[in-house]
């Protein structure tokens, strides 16, 4: 089951798991985008002669618990128990702190945090009863590992889901259900194009430090990592440094990541000083530019 499966990273995940033989349930709100995604994923399956099925449900993950619960029941009635849940639906709006409306703050928390929590509750109940195990994935963001200019509410919503996932990881261990958090950098998706229309220049320039990736690449890494039971998944050098530096009290799922955290955290903290310095320079430069523009007006 993939929320946000009709676009961007979620749609790429759908193609990826379809190629590996899975049947897929896509969840999003807009029906015509869902229909289009269903056809595309079916095509991927038929090209490889896979006999998986693709179904979709139009549902708002931040909607009523009753609707979410019914959606999960219906999905499982037709395609069987959910083995893998990928919480990808979400959105970002960048705005200077004092310009953020309470409505937008609430919307980001509802869709990026509360929605995935509620849906995961519904799915996990089923996974536990079936006792065969399962995989839960939350798509956070590199901006969930640090707060950055313009992303106060967004970063908070994406950080909140990480702490929740940590707790859930501990709870689900005995049930053979793994939990993975994915931290994408900027990724070339329809959602990214939309957020860029209103993004402050500072947010844009700071985010660029981690590069721009293709959704297919983020999706493949997400599926590979989560099927291995890895706690975290990311792409790129900055992604590696950031997840290593921010490992904190997160679960230890593989020796290589643990060793990297033990031996490289000090070094990466030093490296972070250079990034932070360059971010401060961006913010100060743009601030000065604005002041000068005002003066000349
Ligand atoms: N692209 C990027 O640069 C990055 C993205 N991310 C995260 O990755 C995830 C996917 O992003 P991306 O692929 O860019 O986004 P897109 O906007 O391209 O796709 C978002 C998907 O989520 C669905 N969706 C949004 N809100 C809801 C809702 N309330 N209920 C159900 N479905 C919903 C959308 O469908 P519909 O609107 O029809 O409901 C769509 O299918 C997000 O959580 C985002 O925060 C993280 C880091 C970087
Ligand atoms: C050793 C320390 C290394 C530090 C590297 C720091 C790099 C920080 C870059 C932050 C990138 C944030 C991208 C957010 C993308 C996102 O979530 C939006 N596009 C939403 O869609």
Tab-separated table of C-alpha atoms and ligand atoms in Angstrom:
chain	number	residue	atom	x	y	z
A	1	UNK	CA	0.000	0.000	0.000
A	2	UNK	CA	1.482	3.285	-1.125
A	3	UNK	CA	0.033	6.610	-0.023
A	4	UNK	CA	0.890	9.370	-2.454
A	5	UNK	CA	1.226	6.611	-5.047
A	6	UNK	CA	-0.270	8.715	-7.848
A	7	UNK	CA	2.663	11.114	-8.203
A	8	UNK	CA	6.374	11.721	-7.702
A	9	UNK	CA	8.306	9.509	-5.305
A	10	UNK	CA	5.238	7.393	-4.416
A	11	UNK	CA	4.492	6.650	-8.081
A	12	UNK	CA	8.128	5.651	-8.651
A	13	UNK	CA	7.912	3.335	-5.638
A	14	UNK	CA	4.799	1.782	-7.208
A	15	UNK	CA	6.652	1.060	-10.459
A	16	UNK	CA	9.605	-0.314	-8.529
A	17	UNK	CA	7.643	-2.771	-6.398
A	18	UNK	CA	5.515	-3.708	-9.422
A	19	UNK	CA	8.709	-4.760	-11.222
A	20	UNK	CA	9.554	-6.925	-8.213
A	21	UNK	CA	6.242	-8.754	-8.472
A	22	UNK	CA	4.074	-7.012	-5.892
A	23	UNK	CA	0.408	-6.176	-6.148
A	24	UNK	CA	-0.152	-2.522	-5.374
A	25	UNK	CA	-2.757	-0.356	-3.670
A	26	UNK	CA	-2.400	3.326	-4.491
A	27	UNK	CA	-3.899	5.878	-2.096
A	28	UNK	CA	-4.304	9.580	-2.895
A	29	UNK	CA	-7.154	12.093	-3.265
A	30	UNK	CA	-7.389	13.081	-6.931
A	31	UNK	CA	-9.157	10.312	-8.895
A	32	UNK	CA	-7.968	11.171	-12.389
A	33	UNK	CA	-4.314	11.152	-11.310
A	34	UNK	CA	-4.939	7.812	-9.566
A	35	UNK	CA	-6.516	6.334	-12.707
A	36	UNK	CA	-3.572	7.455	-14.805
A	37	UNK	CA	-1.087	6.035	-12.290
A	38	UNK	CA	-2.973	2.731	-12.183
A	39	UNK	CA	-2.760	2.399	-15.976
A	40	UNK	CA	0.953	3.228	-15.978
A	41	UNK	CA	1.798	0.733	-13.253
A	42	UNK	CA	-0.331	-1.947	-14.954
A	43	UNK	CA	1.668	-1.334	-18.119
A	44	UNK	CA	4.941	-1.817	-16.207
A	45	UNK	CA	3.585	-5.120	-14.900
A	46	UNK	CA	2.351	-6.400	-18.251
A	47	UNK	CA	5.655	-5.535	-19.953
A	48	UNK	CA	7.404	-7.870	-17.519
A	49	UNK	CA	4.567	-10.428	-17.576
A	50	UNK	CA	3.978	-9.937	-13.859
A	51	UNK	CA	0.587	-11.054	-12.656
A	52	UNK	CA	0.291	-8.439	-9.895
A	53	UNK	CA	-2.821	-6.289	-9.567
A	54	UNK	CA	-3.148	-2.559	-9.132
A	55	UNK	CA	-6.049	-1.004	-7.259
A	56	UNK	CA	-6.564	2.514	-6.006
A	57	UNK	CA	-8.559	4.289	-3.330
A	58	UNK	CA	-9.345	7.965	-3.305
A	59	UNK	CA	-8.904	8.890	0.304
A	60	UNK	CA	-7.551	11.833	2.265
A	61	UNK	CA	-5.045	10.493	4.789
A	62	UNK	CA	-5.767	13.486	7.005
A	63	UNK	CA	-9.514	12.707	6.858
A	64	UNK	CA	-11.710	10.874	9.357
A	65	UNK	CA	-10.386	7.774	11.097
A	66	UNK	CA	-13.552	5.948	10.034
A	67	UNK	CA	-12.845	6.566	6.352
A	68	UNK	CA	-9.209	5.489	6.699
A	69	UNK	CA	-10.216	2.352	8.535
A	70	UNK	CA	-12.814	1.435	5.888
A	71	UNK	CA	-10.341	2.084	3.107
A	72	UNK	CA	-7.820	-0.328	4.657
A	73	UNK	CA	-10.528	-2.987	5.138
A	74	UNK	CA	-11.658	-2.675	1.516
A	75	UNK	CA	-8.097	-2.755	0.222
A	76	UNK	CA	-7.310	-5.907	2.200
A	77	UNK	CA	-10.575	-7.550	1.201
A	78	UNK	CA	-9.616	-7.427	-2.465
A	79	UNK	CA	-5.824	-7.817	-2.468
A	80	UNK	CA	-5.142	-9.562	0.844
A	81	UNK	CA	-3.249	-8.328	3.908
A	82	UNK	CA	-0.872	-5.404	3.449
A	83	UNK	CA	2.721	-6.684	3.660
A	84	UNK	CA	4.384	-3.334	3.056
A	85	UNK	CA	3.011	0.113	3.872
A	86	UNK	CA	4.759	3.094	2.329
A	87	UNK	CA	3.662	6.415	3.822
A	88	UNK	CA	4.662	8.778	1.068
A	89	UNK	CA	1.735	11.227	0.828
A	90	UNK	CA	2.796	14.627	2.073
A	91	UNK	CA	3.566	18.140	0.978
A	92	UNK	CA	5.874	21.065	1.619
A	93	UNK	CA	5.288	24.807	1.643
A	94	UNK	CA	8.201	27.055	2.429
A	95	UNK	CA	7.448	30.323	4.077
A	96	UNK	CA	9.285	32.707	6.366
A	97	UNK	CA	8.431	31.957	10.005
A	98	UNK	CA	6.300	35.036	10.631
A	99	UNK	CA	4.399	34.618	7.352
A	100	UNK	CA	3.226	31.074	8.105
A	101	UNK	CA	-0.500	30.961	8.748
A	102	UNK	CA	-1.765	28.714	11.552
A	103	UNK	CA	-3.916	26.938	8.928
A	104	UNK	CA	-0.877	25.996	6.871
A	105	UNK	CA	1.017	24.830	9.978
A	106	UNK	CA	-1.910	22.646	10.942
A	107	UNK	CA	-2.316	21.280	7.416
A	108	UNK	CA	1.350	20.267	7.267
A	109	UNK	CA	1.144	18.515	10.614
A	110	UNK	CA	-2.148	16.822	9.661
A	111	UNK	CA	-0.900	15.466	6.327
A	112	UNK	CA	2.789	14.860	7.121
A	113	UNK	CA	2.398	13.578	10.674
A	114	UNK	CA	-1.088	12.723	11.994
A	115	UNK	CA	-2.299	11.181	8.719
A	116	UNK	CA	0.551	8.653	8.422
A	117	UNK	CA	0.209	7.846	12.139
A	118	UNK	CA	-3.503	7.011	11.873
A	119	UNK	CA	-3.187	4.984	8.675
A	120	UNK	CA	-0.219	3.076	10.091
A	121	UNK	CA	-2.233	2.244	13.232
A	122	UNK	CA	-4.934	0.685	11.061
A	123	UNK	CA	-2.494	-1.316	8.951
A	124	UNK	CA	-0.287	-2.443	11.841
A	125	UNK	CA	-3.283	-3.888	13.697
A	126	UNK	CA	-3.801	-6.208	10.748
A	127	UNK	CA	-0.099	-7.016	10.342
A	128	UNK	CA	0.140	-8.071	14.001
A	129	UNK	CA	-2.830	-10.427	13.756
A	130	UNK	CA	-1.485	-12.066	10.620
A	131	UNK	CA	1.810	-12.614	12.505
A	132	UNK	CA	3.788	-13.057	9.312
A	133	UNK	CA	5.617	-9.792	9.731
A	134	UNK	CA	5.698	-6.793	7.487
A	135	UNK	CA	7.407	-3.578	6.507
A	136	UNK	CA	6.420	-0.003	7.391
A	137	UNK	CA	8.059	2.967	5.682
A	138	UNK	CA	7.723	6.658	6.481
A	139	UNK	CA	8.929	9.196	3.955
A	140	UNK	CA	10.361	12.054	6.006
A	141	UNK	CA	12.905	14.433	4.439
A	142	UNK	CA	16.469	15.592	4.936
A	143	UNK	CA	14.713	18.708	6.211
A	144	UNK	CA	13.367	16.495	9.024
A	145	UNK	CA	16.955	16.131	10.283
A	146	UNK	CA	17.666	19.840	10.543
A	147	UNK	CA	15.545	22.961	10.587
A	148	UNK	CA	16.252	25.310	7.741
A	149	UNK	CA	15.163	28.725	6.499
A	150	UNK	CA	11.515	28.710	5.395
A	151	UNK	CA	10.856	25.168	6.616
A	152	UNK	CA	9.987	25.762	10.297
A	153	UNK	CA	6.622	23.992	10.098
A	154	UNK	CA	7.622	21.513	7.404
A	155	UNK	CA	10.833	20.459	9.199
A	156	UNK	CA	8.905	20.067	12.449
A	157	UNK	CA	6.261	17.869	10.765
A	158	UNK	CA	8.935	15.695	9.158
A	159	UNK	CA	10.971	15.474	12.393
A	160	UNK	CA	7.883	14.496	14.394
A	161	UNK	CA	7.313	11.422	12.257
A	162	UNK	CA	10.909	10.303	12.882
A	163	UNK	CA	10.474	10.216	16.675
A	164	UNK	CA	7.171	8.383	16.259
A	165	UNK	CA	8.831	5.883	13.930
A	166	UNK	CA	11.588	5.277	16.493
A	167	UNK	CA	9.030	4.389	19.126
A	168	UNK	CA	7.109	2.214	16.675
A	169	UNK	CA	10.308	0.418	15.654
A	170	UNK	CA	10.788	-0.635	19.272
A	171	UNK	CA	7.156	-1.734	19.614
A	172	UNK	CA	7.072	-3.782	16.423
A	173	UNK	CA	10.377	-5.610	16.773
A	174	UNK	CA	8.869	-8.700	18.445
A	175	UNK	CA	6.203	-8.857	15.745
A	176	UNK	CA	8.741	-9.154	12.946
A	177	UNK	CA	7.586	-5.882	11.427
A	178	UNK	CA	10.397	-3.538	10.397
A	179	UNK	CA	10.208	0.243	10.302
A	180	UNK	CA	12.246	2.387	7.902
A	181	UNK	CA	12.446	6.158	7.565
A	182	UNK	CA	13.393	7.626	4.212
A	183	UNK	CA	15.078	11.054	4.017
A	184	UNK	CA	14.969	12.359	0.448
A	185	UNK	CA	16.840	15.471	-0.646
A	186	UNK	CA	15.198	17.735	-3.270
A	187	UNK	CA	13.629	15.335	-5.757
A	188	UNK	CA	12.327	16.235	-9.200
A	189	UNK	CA	8.574	15.614	-8.811
A	190	UNK	CA	5.323	17.496	-9.507
A	191	UNK	CA	5.189	18.339	-5.794
A	192	UNK	CA	8.683	19.834	-5.979
A	193	UNK	CA	7.730	21.973	-8.978
A	194	UNK	CA	4.729	23.257	-7.043
A	195	UNK	CA	6.609	24.076	-3.842
A	196	UNK	CA	9.214	25.961	-5.883
A	197	UNK	CA	6.618	28.493	-7.056
A	198	UNK	CA	6.489	30.136	-3.637
A	199	UNK	CA	9.807	29.102	-2.120
A	200	UNK	CA	12.020	31.853	-0.665
A	201	UNK	CA	15.348	32.054	-2.510
A	202	UNK	CA	17.184	31.191	0.737
A	203	UNK	CA	15.312	27.890	1.095
A	204	UNK	CA	16.065	27.052	-2.518
A	205	UNK	CA	19.805	27.782	-2.250
A	206	UNK	CA	20.269	25.987	1.078
A	207	UNK	CA	18.389	22.893	-0.120
A	208	UNK	CA	20.509	22.801	-3.252
A	209	UNK	CA	23.489	21.883	-1.057
A	210	UNK	CA	22.168	18.315	-0.957
A	211	UNK	CA	21.582	18.142	-4.733
A	212	UNK	CA	18.556	17.331	-6.879
A	213	UNK	CA	17.671	13.677	-7.451
A	214	UNK	CA	15.338	11.677	-9.654
A	215	UNK	CA	12.307	10.075	-7.966
A	216	UNK	CA	13.260	6.685	-9.472
A	217	UNK	CA	16.580	6.770	-7.625
A	218	UNK	CA	15.054	7.746	-4.289
A	219	UNK	CA	12.363	5.083	-4.748
A	220	UNK	CA	14.764	2.265	-5.595
A	221	UNK	CA	16.934	3.028	-2.563
A	222	UNK	CA	13.836	3.216	-0.366
A	223	UNK	CA	12.600	-0.187	-1.498
A	224	UNK	CA	16.059	-1.842	-1.303
A	225	UNK	CA	16.742	-0.442	2.180
A	226	UNK	CA	13.330	-1.154	3.654
A	227	UNK	CA	13.267	-4.737	2.351
A	228	UNK	CA	16.602	-5.242	4.167
A	229	UNK	CA	15.082	-3.882	7.362
A	230	UNK	CA	17.401	-0.855	7.425
A	231	UNK	CA	16.322	1.868	9.840
A	232	UNK	CA	17.114	4.718	7.498
A	233	UNK	CA	17.268	5.298	3.771
A	234	UNK	CA	18.688	8.205	1.840
A	235	UNK	CA	20.604	9.085	-1.330
A	236	UNK	CA	23.701	11.138	-2.056
A	237	UNK	CA	26.794	12.078	-0.068
A	238	UNK	CA	25.046	14.785	1.968
A	239	UNK	CA	22.275	12.308	2.753
A	240	UNK	CA	24.844	9.820	4.023
A	241	UNK	CA	26.644	12.430	6.139
A	242	UNK	CA	23.425	13.845	7.542
A	243	UNK	CA	21.853	10.505	8.518
A	244	UNK	CA	25.158	9.368	10.013
A	245	UNK	CA	25.585	12.583	12.025
A	246	UNK	CA	21.943	12.553	13.174
A	247	UNK	CA	21.818	8.859	14.170
A	248	UNK	CA	21.254	9.842	17.814
A	249	UNK	CA	19.458	7.062	19.716
A	250	UNK	CA	17.970	5.576	16.565
A	251	UNK	CA	17.829	1.805	16.224
A	252	UNK	CA	20.914	-0.120	15.079
A	253	UNK	CA	19.961	-2.309	12.140
A	254	UNK	CA	23.201	-3.013	10.312
A	255	UNK	CA	26.899	-3.162	11.184
A	256	UNK	CA	28.113	-0.906	8.372
A	257	UNK	CA	25.847	2.035	9.300
A	258	UNK	CA	26.645	1.583	12.984
A	259	UNK	CA	30.391	1.606	12.343
A	260	UNK	CA	30.036	4.714	10.174
A	261	UNK	CA	28.144	6.439	13.012
A	262	UNK	CA	30.734	5.463	15.621
A	263	UNK	CA	33.770	6.504	13.606
A	264	UNK	CA	32.541	9.360	11.430
A	265	UNK	CA	30.196	11.422	13.666
A	266	UNK	CA	32.992	13.671	14.957
A	267	UNK	CA	34.333	14.258	11.481
A	268	UNK	CA	30.869	14.979	10.059
A	269	UNK	CA	30.120	17.428	12.874
A	270	UNK	CA	33.218	19.351	11.768
A	271	UNK	CA	32.057	19.175	8.155
A	272	UNK	CA	28.647	20.481	9.236
A	273	UNK	CA	30.321	23.719	10.383
A	274	UNK	CA	31.255	24.481	6.780
A	275	UNK	CA	27.735	23.820	5.526
A	276	UNK	CA	26.221	25.917	8.319
A	277	UNK	CA	28.665	28.720	7.572
A	278	UNK	CA	27.701	28.691	3.897
A	279	UNK	CA	23.977	28.699	4.837
A	280	UNK	CA	24.517	31.721	7.097
A	281	UNK	CA	26.295	33.451	4.224
A	282	UNK	CA	23.370	32.786	1.897
A	283	UNK	CA	20.897	34.197	4.410
A	284	UNK	CA	23.007	37.294	5.100
A	285	UNK	CA	23.661	37.963	1.419
A	286	UNK	CA	19.978	37.751	0.500
A	287	UNK	CA	19.082	39.927	3.487
A	288	UNK	CA	21.511	42.631	2.331
A	289	UNK	CA	20.198	42.393	-1.239
A	290	UNK	CA	16.671	43.011	0.012
A	291	UNK	CA	17.736	46.006	2.068
A	292	UNK	CA	19.527	47.484	-0.943
A	293	UNK	CA	16.526	46.907	-3.192
A	294	UNK	CA	14.310	48.672	-0.675
A	295	UNK	CA	16.678	51.631	-0.491
A	296	UNK	CA	16.833	52.016	-4.260
A	297	UNK	CA	13.039	51.939	-4.440
B	1	LIG	N1	10.141	16.101	-3.842
B	1	LIG	C1	10.972	16.454	-2.879
B	1	LIG	O1	11.851	17.306	-3.061
B	1	LIG	C2	10.886	15.812	-1.538
B	1	LIG	C3	9.743	15.188	-1.097
B	1	LIG	N2	9.698	14.645	0.159
B	1	LIG	C4	8.499	13.999	0.640
B	1	LIG	O2	8.182	12.911	-0.204
B	1	LIG	C5	6.778	12.739	-0.278
B	1	LIG	C6	6.341	12.725	-1.730
B	1	LIG	O3	6.709	13.935	-2.310
B	1	LIG	P1	6.574	14.198	-3.881
B	1	LIG	O4	6.667	12.942	-4.614
B	1	LIG	O5	7.493	15.314	-4.177
B	1	LIG	O6	5.092	14.806	-3.919
B	1	LIG	P2	3.972	14.912	-5.072
B	1	LIG	O7	3.246	16.176	-4.761
B	1	LIG	O8	4.546	14.744	-6.418
B	1	LIG	O9	3.028	13.697	-4.715
B	1	LIG	C7	2.324	13.690	-3.514
B	1	LIG	C8	1.379	12.536	-3.484
B	1	LIG	O10	0.710	12.499	-2.222
B	1	LIG	C9	-0.693	12.554	-2.427
B	1	LIG	N3	-1.304	13.276	-1.302
B	1	LIG	C10	-1.006	14.524	-0.878
B	1	LIG	N4	-1.771	14.852	0.158
B	1	LIG	C11	-2.567	13.788	0.414
B	1	LIG	C12	-3.586	13.511	1.371
B	1	LIG	N5	-3.956	14.432	2.266
B	1	LIG	N6	-4.199	12.297	1.344
B	1	LIG	C13	-3.835	11.389	0.431
B	1	LIG	N7	-2.886	11.580	-0.484
B	1	LIG	C14	-2.267	12.770	-0.502
B	1	LIG	C15	-0.842	13.261	-3.764
B	1	LIG	O11	-2.069	12.993	-4.413
B	1	LIG	P3	-3.389	13.931	-4.219
B	1	LIG	O12	-2.914	15.349	-4.213
B	1	LIG	O13	-4.277	13.576	-5.363
B	1	LIG	O14	-3.960	13.517	-2.911
B	1	LIG	C16	0.295	12.624	-4.528
B	1	LIG	O15	-0.038	11.333	-4.939
B	1	LIG	C17	6.170	13.868	0.559
B	1	LIG	O16	5.884	13.380	1.844
B	1	LIG	C18	7.271	14.903	0.604
B	1	LIG	O17	7.208	15.716	1.754
B	1	LIG	C19	10.772	14.687	0.994
B	1	LIG	C20	11.918	15.283	0.597
B	1	LIG	C21	12.079	15.887	-0.694
B	2	LIG	C1	27.942	16.512	7.701
B	2	LIG	C2	26.810	17.383	7.525
B	2	LIG	C3	26.327	17.420	6.140
B	2	LIG	C4	25.318	18.455	6.044
B	2	LIG	C5	24.664	18.508	4.725
B	2	LIG	C6	23.567	19.468	4.834
B	2	LIG	C7	22.700	19.518	3.664
B	2	LIG	C8	21.386	20.084	4.105
B	2	LIG	C9	20.468	20.282	2.994
B	2	LIG	C10	19.066	20.242	3.409
B	2	LIG	C11	18.257	19.697	2.303
B	2	LIG	C12	16.815	19.746	2.571
B	2	LIG	C13	16.068	19.211	1.397
B	2	LIG	C14	14.625	19.179	1.698
B	2	LIG	C15	13.844	18.676	0.544
B	2	LIG	C16	12.406	18.690	0.852
B	2	LIG	O1	11.958	18.098	1.777
B	2	LIG	C17	11.537	19.498	-0.005
B	2	LIG	N1	11.923	19.513	-1.348
B	2	LIG	C18	10.133	19.042	0.192
B	2	LIG	O2	9.497	18.513	-0.896
